[in-house]
XYZ file of C-alpha atoms in Angstrom:
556
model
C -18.285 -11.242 8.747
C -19.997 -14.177 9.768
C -24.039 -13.646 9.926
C -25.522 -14.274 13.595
C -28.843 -14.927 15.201
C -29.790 -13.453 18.312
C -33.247 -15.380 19.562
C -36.583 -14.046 18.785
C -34.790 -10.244 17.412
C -32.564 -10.096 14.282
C -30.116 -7.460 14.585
C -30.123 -4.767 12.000
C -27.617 -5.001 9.136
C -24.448 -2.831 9.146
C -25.016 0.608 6.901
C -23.084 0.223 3.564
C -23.885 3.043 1.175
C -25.676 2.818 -2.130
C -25.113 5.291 -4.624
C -27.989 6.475 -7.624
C -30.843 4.553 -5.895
C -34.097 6.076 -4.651
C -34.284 5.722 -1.074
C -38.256 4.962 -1.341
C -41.168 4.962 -3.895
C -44.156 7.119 -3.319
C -47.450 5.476 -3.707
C -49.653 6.921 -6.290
C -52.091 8.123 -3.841
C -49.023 9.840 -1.946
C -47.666 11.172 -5.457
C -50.920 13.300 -5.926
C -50.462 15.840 -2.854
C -46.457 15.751 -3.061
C -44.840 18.523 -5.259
C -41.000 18.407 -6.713
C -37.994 18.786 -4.775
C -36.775 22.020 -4.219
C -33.303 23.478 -4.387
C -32.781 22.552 -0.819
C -34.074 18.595 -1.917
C -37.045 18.975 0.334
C -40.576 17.856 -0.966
C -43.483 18.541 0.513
C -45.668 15.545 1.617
C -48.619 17.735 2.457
C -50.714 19.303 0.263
C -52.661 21.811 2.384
C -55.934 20.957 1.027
C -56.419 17.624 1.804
C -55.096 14.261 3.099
C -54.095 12.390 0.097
C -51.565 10.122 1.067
C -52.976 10.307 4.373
C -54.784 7.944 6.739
C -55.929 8.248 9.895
C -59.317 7.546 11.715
C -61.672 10.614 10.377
C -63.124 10.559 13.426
C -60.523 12.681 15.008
C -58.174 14.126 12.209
C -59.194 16.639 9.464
C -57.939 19.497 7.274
C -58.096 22.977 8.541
C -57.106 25.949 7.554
C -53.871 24.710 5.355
C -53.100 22.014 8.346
C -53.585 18.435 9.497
C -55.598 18.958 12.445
C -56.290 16.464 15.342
C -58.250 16.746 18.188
C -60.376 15.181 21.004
C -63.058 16.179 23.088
C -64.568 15.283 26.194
C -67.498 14.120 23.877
C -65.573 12.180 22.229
C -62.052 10.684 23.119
C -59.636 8.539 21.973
C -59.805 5.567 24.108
C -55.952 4.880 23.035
C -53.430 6.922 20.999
C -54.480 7.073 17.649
C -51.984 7.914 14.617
C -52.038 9.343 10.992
C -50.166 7.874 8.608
C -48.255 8.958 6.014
C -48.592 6.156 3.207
C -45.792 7.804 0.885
C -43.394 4.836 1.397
C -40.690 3.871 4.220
C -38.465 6.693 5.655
C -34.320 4.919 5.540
C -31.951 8.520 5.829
C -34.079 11.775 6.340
C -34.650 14.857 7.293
C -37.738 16.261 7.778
C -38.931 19.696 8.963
C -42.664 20.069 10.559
C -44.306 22.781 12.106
C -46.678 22.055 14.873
C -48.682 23.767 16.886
C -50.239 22.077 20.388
C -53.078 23.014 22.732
C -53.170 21.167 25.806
C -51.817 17.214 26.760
C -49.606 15.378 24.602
C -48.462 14.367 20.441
C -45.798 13.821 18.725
C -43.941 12.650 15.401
C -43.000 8.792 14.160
C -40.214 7.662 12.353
C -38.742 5.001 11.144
C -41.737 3.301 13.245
C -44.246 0.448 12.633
C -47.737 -0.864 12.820
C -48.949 -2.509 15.682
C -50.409 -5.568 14.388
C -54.677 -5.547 14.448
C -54.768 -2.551 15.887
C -55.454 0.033 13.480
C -54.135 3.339 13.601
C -51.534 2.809 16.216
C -48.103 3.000 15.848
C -44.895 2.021 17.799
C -41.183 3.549 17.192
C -39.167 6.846 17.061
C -40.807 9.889 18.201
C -40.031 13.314 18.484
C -41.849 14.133 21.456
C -43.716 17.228 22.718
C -46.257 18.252 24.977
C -48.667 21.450 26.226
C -46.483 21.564 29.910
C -43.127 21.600 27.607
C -42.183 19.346 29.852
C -40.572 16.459 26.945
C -41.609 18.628 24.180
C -37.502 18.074 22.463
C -37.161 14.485 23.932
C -36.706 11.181 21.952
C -39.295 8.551 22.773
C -39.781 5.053 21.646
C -43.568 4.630 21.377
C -44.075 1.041 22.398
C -40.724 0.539 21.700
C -38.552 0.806 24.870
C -39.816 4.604 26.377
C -37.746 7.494 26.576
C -34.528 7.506 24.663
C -33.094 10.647 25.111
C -34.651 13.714 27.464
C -34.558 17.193 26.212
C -30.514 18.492 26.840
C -29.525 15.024 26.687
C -27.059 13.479 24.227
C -27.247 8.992 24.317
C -26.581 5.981 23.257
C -28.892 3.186 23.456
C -27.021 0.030 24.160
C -27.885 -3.637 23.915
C -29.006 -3.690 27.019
C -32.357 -1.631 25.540
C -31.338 1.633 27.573
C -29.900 5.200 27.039
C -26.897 6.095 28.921
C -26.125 9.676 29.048
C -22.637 10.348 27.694
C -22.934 14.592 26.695
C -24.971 17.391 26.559
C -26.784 19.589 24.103
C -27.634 22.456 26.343
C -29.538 23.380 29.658
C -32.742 21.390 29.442
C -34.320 24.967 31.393
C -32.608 26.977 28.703
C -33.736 24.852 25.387
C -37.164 25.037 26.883
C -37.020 29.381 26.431
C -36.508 28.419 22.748
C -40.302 26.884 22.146
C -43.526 28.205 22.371
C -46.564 27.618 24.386
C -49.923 27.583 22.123
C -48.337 28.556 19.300
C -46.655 27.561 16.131
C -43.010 25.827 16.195
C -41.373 23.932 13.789
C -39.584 20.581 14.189
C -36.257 19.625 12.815
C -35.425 15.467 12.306
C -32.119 14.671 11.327
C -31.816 10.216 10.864
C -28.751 9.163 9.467
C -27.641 5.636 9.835
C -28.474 5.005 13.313
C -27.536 8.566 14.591
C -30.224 10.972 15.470
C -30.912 14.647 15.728
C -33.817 16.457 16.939
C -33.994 20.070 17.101
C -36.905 22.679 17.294
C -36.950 26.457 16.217
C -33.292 26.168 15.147
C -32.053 24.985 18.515
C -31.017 20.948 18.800
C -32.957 19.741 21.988
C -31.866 15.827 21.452
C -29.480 13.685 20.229
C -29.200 10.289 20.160
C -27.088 6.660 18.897
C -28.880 4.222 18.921
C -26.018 0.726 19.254
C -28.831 -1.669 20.238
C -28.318 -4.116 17.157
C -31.519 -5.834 18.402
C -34.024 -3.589 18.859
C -32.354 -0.376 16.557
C -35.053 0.273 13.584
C -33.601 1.335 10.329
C -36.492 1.979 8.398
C -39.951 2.361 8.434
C -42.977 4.679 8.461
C -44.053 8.713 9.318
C -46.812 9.367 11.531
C -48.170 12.418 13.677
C -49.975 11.406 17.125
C -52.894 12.008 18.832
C -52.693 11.405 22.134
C -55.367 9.527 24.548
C -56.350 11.504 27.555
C -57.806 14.937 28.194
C -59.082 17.508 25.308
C -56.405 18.062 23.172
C -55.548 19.965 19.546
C -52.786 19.697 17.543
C -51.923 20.753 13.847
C -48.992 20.197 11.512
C -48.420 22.453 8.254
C -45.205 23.043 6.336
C -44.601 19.300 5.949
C -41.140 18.800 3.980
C -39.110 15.606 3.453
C -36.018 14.715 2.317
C -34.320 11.124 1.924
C -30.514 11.115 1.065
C -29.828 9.780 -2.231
C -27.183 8.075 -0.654
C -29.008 5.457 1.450
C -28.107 2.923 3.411
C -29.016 -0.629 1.831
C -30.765 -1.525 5.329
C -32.985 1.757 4.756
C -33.956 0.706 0.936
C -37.348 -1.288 0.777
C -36.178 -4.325 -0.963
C -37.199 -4.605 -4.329
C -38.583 -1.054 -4.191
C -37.099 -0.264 -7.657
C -38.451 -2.073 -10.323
C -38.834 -2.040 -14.191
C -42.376 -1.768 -14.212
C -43.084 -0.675 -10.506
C -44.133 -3.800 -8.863
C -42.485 -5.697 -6.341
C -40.749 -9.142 -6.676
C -41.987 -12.128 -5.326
C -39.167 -15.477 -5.703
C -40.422 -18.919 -5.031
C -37.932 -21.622 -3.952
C -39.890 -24.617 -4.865
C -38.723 -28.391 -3.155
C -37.191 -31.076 -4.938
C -40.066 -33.501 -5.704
C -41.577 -35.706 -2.614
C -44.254 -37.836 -1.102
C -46.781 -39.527 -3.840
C -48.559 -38.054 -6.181
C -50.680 -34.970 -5.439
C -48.631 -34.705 -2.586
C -46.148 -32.131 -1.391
C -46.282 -30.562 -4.978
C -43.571 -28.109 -4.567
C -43.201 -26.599 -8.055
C -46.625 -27.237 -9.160
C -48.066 -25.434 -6.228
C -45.641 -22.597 -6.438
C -46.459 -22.327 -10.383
C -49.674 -22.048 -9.796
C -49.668 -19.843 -6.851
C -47.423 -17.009 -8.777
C -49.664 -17.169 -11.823
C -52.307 -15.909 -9.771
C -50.365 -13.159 -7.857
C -49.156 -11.872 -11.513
C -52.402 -12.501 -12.912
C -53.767 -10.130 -9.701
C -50.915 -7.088 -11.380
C -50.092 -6.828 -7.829
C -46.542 -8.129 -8.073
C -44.121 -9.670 -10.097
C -43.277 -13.491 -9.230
C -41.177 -15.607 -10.364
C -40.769 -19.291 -9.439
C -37.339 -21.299 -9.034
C -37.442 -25.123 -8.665
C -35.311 -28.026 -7.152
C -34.567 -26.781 -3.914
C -31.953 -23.674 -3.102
C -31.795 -21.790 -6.155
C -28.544 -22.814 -8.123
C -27.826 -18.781 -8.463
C -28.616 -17.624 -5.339
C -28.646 -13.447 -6.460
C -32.264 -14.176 -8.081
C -33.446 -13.896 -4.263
C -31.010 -10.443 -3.556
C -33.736 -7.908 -5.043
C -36.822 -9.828 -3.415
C -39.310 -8.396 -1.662
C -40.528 -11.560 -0.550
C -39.688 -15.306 -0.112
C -41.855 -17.903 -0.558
C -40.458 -21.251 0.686
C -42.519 -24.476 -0.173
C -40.319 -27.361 0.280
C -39.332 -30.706 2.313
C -38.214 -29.320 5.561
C -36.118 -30.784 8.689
C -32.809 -31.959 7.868
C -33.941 -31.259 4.223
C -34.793 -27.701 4.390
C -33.742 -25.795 1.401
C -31.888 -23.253 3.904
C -30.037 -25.695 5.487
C -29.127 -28.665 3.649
C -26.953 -27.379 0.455
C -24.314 -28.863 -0.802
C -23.343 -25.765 -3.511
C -24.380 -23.082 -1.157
C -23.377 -24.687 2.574
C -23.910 -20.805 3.659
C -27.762 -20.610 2.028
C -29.149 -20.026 5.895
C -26.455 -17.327 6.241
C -27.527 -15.437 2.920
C -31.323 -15.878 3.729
C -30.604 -14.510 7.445
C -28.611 -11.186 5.308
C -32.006 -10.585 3.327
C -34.185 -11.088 6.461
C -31.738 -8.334 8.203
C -32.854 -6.187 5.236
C -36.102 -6.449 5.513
C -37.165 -9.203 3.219
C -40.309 -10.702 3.752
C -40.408 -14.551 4.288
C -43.572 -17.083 3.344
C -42.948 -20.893 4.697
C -45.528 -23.507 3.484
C -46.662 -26.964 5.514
C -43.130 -28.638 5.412
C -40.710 -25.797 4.925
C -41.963 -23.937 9.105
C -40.173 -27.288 10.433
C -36.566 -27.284 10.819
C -33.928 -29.184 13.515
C -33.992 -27.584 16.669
C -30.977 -25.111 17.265
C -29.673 -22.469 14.957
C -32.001 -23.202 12.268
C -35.354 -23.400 15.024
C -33.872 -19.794 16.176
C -33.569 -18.463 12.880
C -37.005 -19.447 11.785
C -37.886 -17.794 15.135
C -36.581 -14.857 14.347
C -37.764 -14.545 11.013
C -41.553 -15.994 10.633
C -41.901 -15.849 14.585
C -42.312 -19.774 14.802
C -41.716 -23.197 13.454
C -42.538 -26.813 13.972
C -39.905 -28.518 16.271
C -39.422 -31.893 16.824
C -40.531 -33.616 19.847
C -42.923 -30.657 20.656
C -44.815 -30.352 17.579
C -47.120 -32.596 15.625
C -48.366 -33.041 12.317
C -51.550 -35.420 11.647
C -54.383 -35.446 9.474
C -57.086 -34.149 10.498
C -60.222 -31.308 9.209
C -59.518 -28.004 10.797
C -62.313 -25.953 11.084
C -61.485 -22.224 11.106
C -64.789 -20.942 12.440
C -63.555 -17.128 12.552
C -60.644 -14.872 11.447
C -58.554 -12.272 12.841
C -58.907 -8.289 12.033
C -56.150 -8.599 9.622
C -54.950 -8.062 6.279
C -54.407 -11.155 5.316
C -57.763 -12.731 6.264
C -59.416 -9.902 3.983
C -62.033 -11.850 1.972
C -61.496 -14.678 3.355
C -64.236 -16.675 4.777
C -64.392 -19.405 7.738
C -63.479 -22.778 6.439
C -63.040 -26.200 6.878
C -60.854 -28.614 4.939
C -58.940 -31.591 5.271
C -55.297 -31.528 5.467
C -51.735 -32.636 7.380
C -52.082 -29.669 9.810
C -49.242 -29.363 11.918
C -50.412 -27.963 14.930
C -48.638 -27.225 18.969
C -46.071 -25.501 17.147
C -43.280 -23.905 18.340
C -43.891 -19.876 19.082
C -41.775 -16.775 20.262
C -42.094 -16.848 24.055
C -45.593 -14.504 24.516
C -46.061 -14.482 21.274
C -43.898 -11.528 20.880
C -44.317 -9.870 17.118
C -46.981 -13.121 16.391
C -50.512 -12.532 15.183
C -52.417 -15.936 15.062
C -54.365 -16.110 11.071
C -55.920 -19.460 10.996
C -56.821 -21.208 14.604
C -58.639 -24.567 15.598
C -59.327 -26.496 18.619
C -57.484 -30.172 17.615
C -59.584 -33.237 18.376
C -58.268 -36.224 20.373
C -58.451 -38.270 17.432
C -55.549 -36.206 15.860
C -52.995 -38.092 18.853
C -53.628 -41.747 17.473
C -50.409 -42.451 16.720
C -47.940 -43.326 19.480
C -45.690 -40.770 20.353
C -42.978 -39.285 18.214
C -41.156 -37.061 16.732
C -43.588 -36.063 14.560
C -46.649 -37.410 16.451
C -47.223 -36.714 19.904
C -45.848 -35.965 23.251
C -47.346 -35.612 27.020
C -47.257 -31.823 26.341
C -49.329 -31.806 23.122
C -51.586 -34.184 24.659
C -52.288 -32.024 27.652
C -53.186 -29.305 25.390
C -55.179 -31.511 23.210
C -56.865 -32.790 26.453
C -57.544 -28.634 27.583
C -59.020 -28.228 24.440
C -56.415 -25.349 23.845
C -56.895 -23.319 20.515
C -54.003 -24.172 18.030
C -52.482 -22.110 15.480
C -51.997 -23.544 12.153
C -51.225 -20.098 10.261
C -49.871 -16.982 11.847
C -48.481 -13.595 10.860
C -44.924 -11.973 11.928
C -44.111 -8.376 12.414
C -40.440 -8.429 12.853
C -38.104 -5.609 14.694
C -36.161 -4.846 11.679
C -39.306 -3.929 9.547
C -39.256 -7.212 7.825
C -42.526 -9.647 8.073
C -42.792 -13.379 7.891
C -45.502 -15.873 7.662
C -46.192 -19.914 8.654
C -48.558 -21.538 6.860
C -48.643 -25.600 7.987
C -50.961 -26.935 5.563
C -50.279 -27.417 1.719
C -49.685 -31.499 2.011
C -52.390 -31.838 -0.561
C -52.254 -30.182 -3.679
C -55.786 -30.512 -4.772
C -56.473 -27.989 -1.455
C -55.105 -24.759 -3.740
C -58.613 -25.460 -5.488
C -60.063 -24.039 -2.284
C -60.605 -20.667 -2.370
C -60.040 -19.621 1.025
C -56.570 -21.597 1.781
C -55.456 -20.306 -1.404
C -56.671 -16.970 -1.111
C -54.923 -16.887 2.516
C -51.374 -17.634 1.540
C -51.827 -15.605 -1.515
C -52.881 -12.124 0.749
C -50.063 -13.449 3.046
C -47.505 -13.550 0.338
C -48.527 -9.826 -1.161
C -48.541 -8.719 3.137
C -45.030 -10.193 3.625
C -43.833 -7.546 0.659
C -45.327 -4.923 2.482
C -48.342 -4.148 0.067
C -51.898 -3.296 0.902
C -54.030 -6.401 0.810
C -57.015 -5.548 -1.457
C -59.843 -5.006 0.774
C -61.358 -8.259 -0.917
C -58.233 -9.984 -0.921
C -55.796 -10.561 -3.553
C -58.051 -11.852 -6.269
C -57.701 -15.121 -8.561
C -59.567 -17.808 -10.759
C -60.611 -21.116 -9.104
C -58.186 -23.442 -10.963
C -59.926 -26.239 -12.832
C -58.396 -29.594 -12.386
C -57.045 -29.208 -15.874
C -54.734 -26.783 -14.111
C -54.315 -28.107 -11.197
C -52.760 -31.566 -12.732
C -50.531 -28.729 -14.847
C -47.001 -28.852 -13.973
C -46.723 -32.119 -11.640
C -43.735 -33.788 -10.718
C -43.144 -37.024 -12.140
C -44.677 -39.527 -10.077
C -46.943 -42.535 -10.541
C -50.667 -41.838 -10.628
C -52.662 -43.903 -8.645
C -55.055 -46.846 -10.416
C -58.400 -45.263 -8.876
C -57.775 -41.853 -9.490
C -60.762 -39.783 -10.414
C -60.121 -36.096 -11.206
C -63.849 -35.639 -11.850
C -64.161 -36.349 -8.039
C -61.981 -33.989 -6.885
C -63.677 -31.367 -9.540
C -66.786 -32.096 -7.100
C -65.179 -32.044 -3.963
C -63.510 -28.362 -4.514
C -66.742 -27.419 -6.471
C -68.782 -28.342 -2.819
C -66.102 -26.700 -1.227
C -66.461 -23.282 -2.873
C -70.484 -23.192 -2.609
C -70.473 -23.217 1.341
């Protein structure tokens, strides 16, 4: 079957069984308060004592008496709804059993659901709903992700139009409700296989639901119990068990998730050399850039050069792509003689969840199927016509609250920064990294395809902010990142561009980004001229020079 892009959403792969693999890895910190499977397969993910493997804002959740406890107070609230999460890995095929007990409002339990992007502790996805009135305590809800699914009796399926249609029953809605208890303890059982859901509470199944919407439909991601905003509330959770099938669908695998020695892969597809020298240093750049990720123990990367790789199952147990290469008509995705279908197989790993990494020439593509794709997966990309790409010295006076500006600090450096770039409509999924207000003087070329248009100008004119790096939290789980500088190579001397791509990179394989950032060695220009493609140096080249520059450069 042919692969297919639907604008801005991928859909999520078809299920096709894996047999022997582990569904997910438990983090270490998770590993501590989890104890071995029973007969039944279930493991417990809470260890009554504390909240290893836990996190959630301490402000409002806390261990007591053998449960996770939340709770507000008129003293203090929650101004929105505030999650904790379980960090023990992605949830593919589960079940999971949870008793809960809730006084007053409104909480729930997430699965298969997903960060919101700079907002921390808040979650969006499947929940099994319930509430003090028992009014949707039962029901299946889609926390920031397309309301309720499936009301307590009811039995769905979500189509691609993003709603539930009623097409059975489970019961009397009335006489489920006689089955929980007000105040008191119940227990929760969640039942996710494939794309086919269960909920059902003291025994009795209050929900059911298929979910056919190949856009939206989530087939993995993470646990989390809510706290709701609003009036005084209490809830608790105890008896926390969890188990994943052992036969799992790929889709529901975190890519990469099983490796030799425990780390997660990183594959660079490097460019065919271009440009002079110093410039658009594919494989150089990409050497040097996974030395410093291995050097950091955070991942495994390896680096493949001239374009496409030649065997193209190097990139099947990625975790992460990192695309630095001569883009347009020449972008390693799309222009492949050996491998005509290379934006086909890269759209199959995005559907899995693979992250994806573009740098400077690799976000711009021709408008069309390949613009959508690159849409869909990194959330934008330089088109033609709309887009520009001077050079000019952006000055990133502030970051974001997010993990991949951790330990970085506002910079300024010179560079071909595209800039007006193309963007999901409302930046839907897209969480600007590195921003700058573009001066007039970066429009002194007539216009192009590549350098300027009335619209650009406009903005230019409005003194509109312009993102030159951005972040991508995609619908199926996966995350992607555009990076538009990286035209010269002497920049990856800076330690701020280079530690930005380099948290991006370990963010796209769904790691935690050290709270410092991912950590490396300021190359020396010894090592920076290591690994150059063969191209004519220029007569007045001074390395010493560009020693000084980068030396300058890391003092401010």
């Amino acid at each position: 079957m042919r692969w297919t892009f639907r604008r801005y959403w991928l859909p999520v792969a078809a299920l096709a069984t894996v047999a022997c693999m582990l569904p997910w890895a438990l983090s270490p910190a998770a590993a501590e308060g989890v104890q071995q499977a029973g007969e039944d397969g279930f493991v417990s993910i809470f260890d009554g004592e504390s909240l290893k493997g836990w996190d959630g804002n301490p402000d409002f959740w806390r261990v007591e008496d053998g449960t996770i406890t939340g709770q507000t107070t008129a003293e203090k609230p929650t101004k929105g709804n505030t999650f904790i999460i379980w960090r023990g890995g992605q949830l593919g095929d589960f079940e999971l059993k949870i008793d809960f007990k809730l006084t007053n409002h409104n909480s729930g339990v997430q699965y298969r659901s997903f960060e919101v992007p700079d907002q921390k502790w808040v979650v969006g996805g499947y929940q099994a709903d319930c509430d003090g009135d028992r009014k949707y305590t039962g029901a299946i809800y889609g926390e920031k992700f397309r309301g309720l699914l499936a009301l307590r009796g009811q039995k769905t399926v979500v189509g691609e139009n993003h709603k539930p249609k009623v097409v059975g029953s489970v019961g009397d809605p009335d006489e489920l409700k006689s089955h929980i208890k007000t105040d008191d303890w119940n227990h929760y059982h969640i039942i996710a296989k494939g794309f086919h859901f269960v909920q059902k509470i003291n025994g009795v199944t209050m929900s059911e639901m298929t979910d056919e919407d190949a856009a939206q439909r989530r087939a993995s991601g993470i646990l989390a119990l809510q706290l709701h905003a609003g009036p005084p509330m209490k809830v608790q959770f105890r008896n926390i068990r969890l188990k994943q099938s052992a036969m799992a669908s790929q889709a529901s695998i975190p890519p990469g998730s099983i490796q030799v020695d425990g780390r997660k892969k990183i594959v660079f597809v490097a460019g065919t050399p271009s440009h002079g020298f110093g410039q658009h240093e594919h494989r150089a750049g990409c050497m040097l850039l996974a030395k410093a990720l291995n050097d950091s123990g955070l991942v495994q990367a390896k680096v493949t050069a001239g374009g496409w790789p030649t065997d193209e199952s190097v990139l099947d147990d990625a975790d992460a792509i990192v695309i630095y290469a001569d883009g347009g008509a020449k972008h390693p995705m799309i222009s492949n003689s050996q491998h005509p279908q290379s934006l086909e197989h890269l759209g199959k790993l995005m559907h899995k969840g693979v992250g994806l990494v573009c740098i400077h020439y690799a976000v711009e593509v021709p408008k069309g199927l390949a613009g959508d794709a690159l849409l869909d997966f990194i959330g934008g990309y330089f088109e033609p016509f709309w887009s520009v790409n001077p050079h000019w010295v952006a000055d990133y006076k502030s970051l974001p609250d997010h993990a991949i500006a951790r330990g970085v600090k506002p910079f300024g450096i010179n560079d071909e920064w595209y800039y007006h770039m193309r963007f999901r409509p409302g930046m839907v999924g897209v969480t600007p990294i590195l921003t700058a207000v573009a001066p007039a003087s970066s429009l002194s070329r007539p216009d192009g395809a590549h350098s300027g248009n009335p619209d650009v100008r406009e903005a230019v004119k409005n003194g509109e902010p312009q993102h030159m790096a951005w972040a991508c939290q995609r619908a199926d789980g996966g995350r992607g990142f555009g990076f538009t500088g990286g035209h010269f190579h002497w920049n990856w001397g800076d330690d701020d561009f280079r530690k930005t791509v380099l948290n991006a990179i370990v963010w796209s394989a769904k790691l935690d980004v050290p709270v410092d950032g991912v950590p490396s060695k300021t190359p020396t220009i010894d090592e920076l001229l290591a690994n150059l493609d063969p191209k004519k140096k220029p007569a007045d080249f001074d390395p010493a020079k560009i020693q000084k520059q980068l030396d300058e450069l890391n003092q401010r």
